[in-house]
Amino acid sequence: MTGSTAMVFTRTCDSSRLLASILTKLGLKAIAINGNMSQSKRLEALEQFKSGECKILLCTDVLSRGLDIPEVDVVINYDIPTDPKLYIHRVGRTARAGRSGVAISLLNQYEVGWFKKIEELMGGKKVPLYTAQEEEVLLLKERVSEAKRSAEKEIKESYEKKKRRGEGDLSEDEEDTDKYLGLLSSKINKSAKRKKTMAGTGKIDNKRRFK
């Protein structure tokens, strides 16, 4: 999927910000839009994505509403939505106008049951299971872990500087940063992954693979 454009959906602005930093450190062109950005900054980020200057856009459901982005090759649900209908809305951002597209949802063991509700909403269609090869994961784990540590350090230092400068109240996301960063490790090392391939007609490949 080299050269493809991707939208990555997260549950919080903090999550999108951190993942964008990690991906950038890994040499990928990624940018996040969040509620703390000015309107001009958001528009600038969107223009970078639309023009192809930046290949990966990270955002939450709230900030994705109303965005007109016609050509998205891949949709990644880093955090599955709490509302099954939002899943349909997210994956519908790819495979538009006769184009093909791929939607990938990352799950941990506690989210499998919830994902089944999403499958029920789709008429009981089963999304095929995609199992990552252990060798591939181990190969990338060291690089990703190093990038994650560096990104976490930079974000914490940024928050501390902001607190010392007394720049007003921190957002709810910022207040929960320490808690969030502690939880991220379990999400980075997800073992359960589901992959959905969509054609321009919106049809789903119902093949399923298991370990």
Coordinates of C-alpha atoms in Angstrom, one line a residue:
M1 CA 0.0 0.0 0.0
T2 CA 3.0 2.3 -0.6
G3 CA 1.9 5.7 -1.8
S4 CA -1.7 5.2 -0.5
T5 CA -3.5 7.9 1.5
A6 CA -4.9 6.8 4.9
M7 CA -7.3 8.2 7.5
V8 CA -6.7 6.9 11.0
F9 CA -9.5 7.3 13.6
T10 CA -8.8 7.5 17.3
R11 CA -11.0 8.0 20.3
T12 CA -9.2 11.1 21.7
C13 CA -7.3 14.0 20.4
D14 CA -4.3 13.0 22.5
S15 CA -4.2 9.6 20.9
S16 CA -4.2 11.1 17.4
R17 CA -1.5 13.6 18.4
L18 CA 0.8 10.9 19.8
L19 CA 0.3 8.5 16.9
A20 CA 1.1 11.2 14.4
S21 CA 4.3 11.9 16.3
I22 CA 5.3 8.2 16.3
L23 CA 4.6 7.8 12.6
T24 CA 6.6 10.9 11.8
K25 CA 9.5 9.6 13.8
L26 CA 9.3 6.4 11.8
G27 CA 9.6 8.4 8.5
L28 CA 6.0 8.5 7.5
K29 CA 4.3 11.7 6.5
A30 CA 1.5 12.0 9.1
I31 CA -0.5 14.9 10.6
A32 CA -3.2 15.1 13.2
I33 CA -6.1 17.5 13.5
N34 CA -7.4 18.2 17.0
G35 CA -9.7 20.4 18.9
N36 CA -6.9 22.6 20.3
M37 CA -5.8 23.7 16.8
S38 CA -7.0 27.0 15.3
Q39 CA -9.3 26.8 12.3
S40 CA -6.5 28.1 10.0
K41 CA -4.2 25.3 11.3
R42 CA -6.8 22.6 10.7
L43 CA -7.4 23.9 7.2
E44 CA -3.7 23.9 6.5
A45 CA -3.4 20.3 7.7
L46 CA -6.4 19.2 5.6
E47 CA -4.9 20.9 2.5
Q48 CA -1.6 19.0 3.1
F49 CA -3.5 15.7 3.1
K50 CA -5.7 16.5 0.1
S51 CA -2.7 17.6 -2.0
G52 CA -0.8 14.4 -1.2
E53 CA 2.0 16.3 0.7
C54 CA 1.0 14.3 3.8
K55 CA -0.2 10.7 3.3
I56 CA -1.7 10.0 6.7
L57 CA -4.4 12.0 8.5
L58 CA -5.3 11.2 12.1
C59 CA -8.5 12.5 13.7
T60 CA -11.5 11.8 16.0
D61 CA -15.0 11.3 14.8
V62 CA -16.0 14.8 16.0
L63 CA -13.3 16.5 14.0
S64 CA -14.0 14.4 10.9
R65 CA -17.6 15.5 10.5
G66 CA -18.2 17.6 7.5
L67 CA -14.8 16.9 5.9
D68 CA -14.9 16.6 2.2
I69 CA -12.0 14.2 1.3
P70 CA -12.9 12.3 -1.9
E71 CA -9.9 10.1 -2.3
V72 CA -8.9 8.0 0.7
D73 CA -7.3 4.6 0.0
V74 CA -7.2 3.2 3.5
V75 CA -9.3 3.7 6.6
I76 CA -7.8 2.5 9.9
N77 CA -9.9 2.2 13.1
Y78 CA -7.1 2.5 15.7
D79 CA -9.9 2.7 18.3
I80 CA -13.2 1.1 17.2
P81 CA -16.2 3.5 17.6
T82 CA -18.6 3.3 20.5
D83 CA -21.5 3.7 18.1
P84 CA -21.7 0.9 15.5
K85 CA -23.2 3.4 13.0
L86 CA -20.0 5.4 13.2
Y87 CA -18.1 2.4 11.9
I88 CA -20.2 2.5 8.7
H89 CA -19.6 6.3 8.4
R90 CA -15.8 5.8 8.9
V91 CA -15.2 3.0 6.4
G92 CA -17.5 4.8 3.9
R93 CA -14.8 7.4 3.4
T94 CA -12.9 4.9 1.3
A95 CA -14.0 3.1 -1.9
R96 CA -15.9 6.1 -3.3
A97 CA -16.7 6.9 -6.9
G98 CA -15.9 3.4 -8.2
R99 CA -12.5 3.3 -6.4
S100 CA -11.3 0.4 -4.4
G101 CA -10.4 0.7 -0.8
V102 CA -9.4 -1.0 2.4
A103 CA -10.7 -0.6 6.0
I104 CA -8.7 -2.1 8.9
S105 CA -9.9 -2.3 12.5
L106 CA -7.5 -2.9 15.3
L107 CA -8.9 -4.8 18.3
N108 CA -7.8 -6.0 21.7
Q109 CA -9.3 -9.0 23.4
Y110 CA -11.9 -6.8 25.2
E111 CA -13.2 -5.2 22.0
V112 CA -14.1 -8.4 20.1
G113 CA -17.5 -8.7 21.6
W114 CA -18.3 -5.1 20.7
F115 CA -17.1 -5.6 17.2
K116 CA -19.6 -8.4 16.8
K117 CA -22.4 -5.8 17.3
I118 CA -20.9 -3.8 14.3
E119 CA -21.0 -7.0 12.2
E120 CA -24.7 -7.5 13.2
L121 CA -25.5 -4.0 12.1
M122 CA -24.0 -4.9 8.7
G123 CA -26.5 -7.7 8.3
G124 CA -24.4 -10.4 10.0
K125 CA -21.6 -10.2 7.5
K126 CA -18.3 -11.3 9.1
V127 CA -15.3 -9.1 8.6
P128 CA -12.3 -11.4 7.7
L129 CA -9.7 -11.8 10.4
Y130 CA -6.2 -10.6 9.5
T131 CA -3.4 -12.2 11.5
A132 CA 0.0 -10.4 11.5
Q133 CA 3.0 -12.6 11.2
E134 CA 5.0 -12.8 14.4
E135 CA 8.3 -12.3 12.5
E136 CA 7.1 -9.0 11.0
V137 CA 5.9 -7.7 14.4
L138 CA 9.2 -8.5 16.1
L139 CA 11.1 -6.9 13.2
L140 CA 9.3 -3.6 13.7
K141 CA 8.7 -3.7 17.5
E142 CA 12.1 -2.2 18.5
R143 CA 11.8 0.7 16.1
V144 CA 8.2 1.5 17.0
S145 CA 9.0 1.2 20.8
E146 CA 11.9 3.7 20.4
A147 CA 9.7 6.1 18.4
K148 CA 6.9 5.8 21.0
R149 CA 9.3 6.6 23.9
S150 CA 10.6 9.6 22.2
A151 CA 7.1 10.9 21.2
E152 CA 5.8 10.4 24.8
K153 CA 8.8 12.3 26.2
E154 CA 8.3 15.2 23.9
I155 CA 4.5 15.4 24.6
K156 CA 5.1 15.3 28.4
E157 CA 7.7 18.0 28.2
S158 CA 5.4 20.1 26.1
Y159 CA 2.6 19.8 28.6
E160 CA 4.9 20.6 31.5
K161 CA 6.1 23.8 29.7
K162 CA 2.5 24.8 29.1
K163 CA 1.7 24.3 32.8
R164 CA 4.7 26.3 33.9
R165 CA 3.8 29.2 31.6
G166 CA 0.2 29.2 33.0
E167 CA -1.4 29.2 29.6
G168 CA -5.0 28.9 30.9
D169 CA -6.8 25.6 31.6
L170 CA -5.7 22.5 29.9
S171 CA -8.2 20.5 27.9
E172 CA -9.8 17.4 29.2
D173 CA -7.6 15.4 26.9
E174 CA -4.5 17.1 28.3
E175 CA -5.5 16.5 31.9
D176 CA -5.8 12.8 31.1
T177 CA -2.4 12.6 29.3
D178 CA -0.5 10.6 31.9
K179 CA -3.3 8.1 32.3
Y180 CA -3.6 7.8 28.5
L181 CA 0.1 7.3 27.9
G182 CA 0.0 4.5 30.4
L183 CA -2.8 2.8 28.5
L184 CA -1.3 3.2 25.1
S185 CA 1.2 0.4 25.4
S186 CA -1.6 -2.2 25.4
K187 CA -3.0 -0.7 22.2
I188 CA 0.3 -0.5 20.4
N189 CA 0.8 -4.2 20.9
K190 CA -2.6 -5.4 19.7
S191 CA -2.7 -9.0 18.8
A192 CA -6.3 -9.1 17.4
K193 CA -6.6 -7.4 14.0
R194 CA -9.5 -7.4 11.5
K195 CA -9.2 -6.4 7.9
K196 CA -12.0 -5.5 5.6
T197 CA -11.6 -5.0 1.8
M198 CA -14.1 -2.9 0.0
A199 CA -14.7 -2.5 -3.7
G200 CA -16.2 0.5 -5.3
T201 CA -19.7 -1.1 -5.0
G202 CA -19.2 -1.4 -1.2
K203 CA -19.3 -5.2 -1.3
I204 CA -17.3 -7.0 1.4
D205 CA -15.0 -9.9 1.0
N206 CA -16.3 -12.3 3.6
K207 CA -13.3 -14.6 3.7
R208 CA -12.0 -15.2 7.2
R209 CA -8.5 -16.3 8.3
F210 CA -7.5 -17.6 11.7
K211 CA -4.2 -18.4 13.3

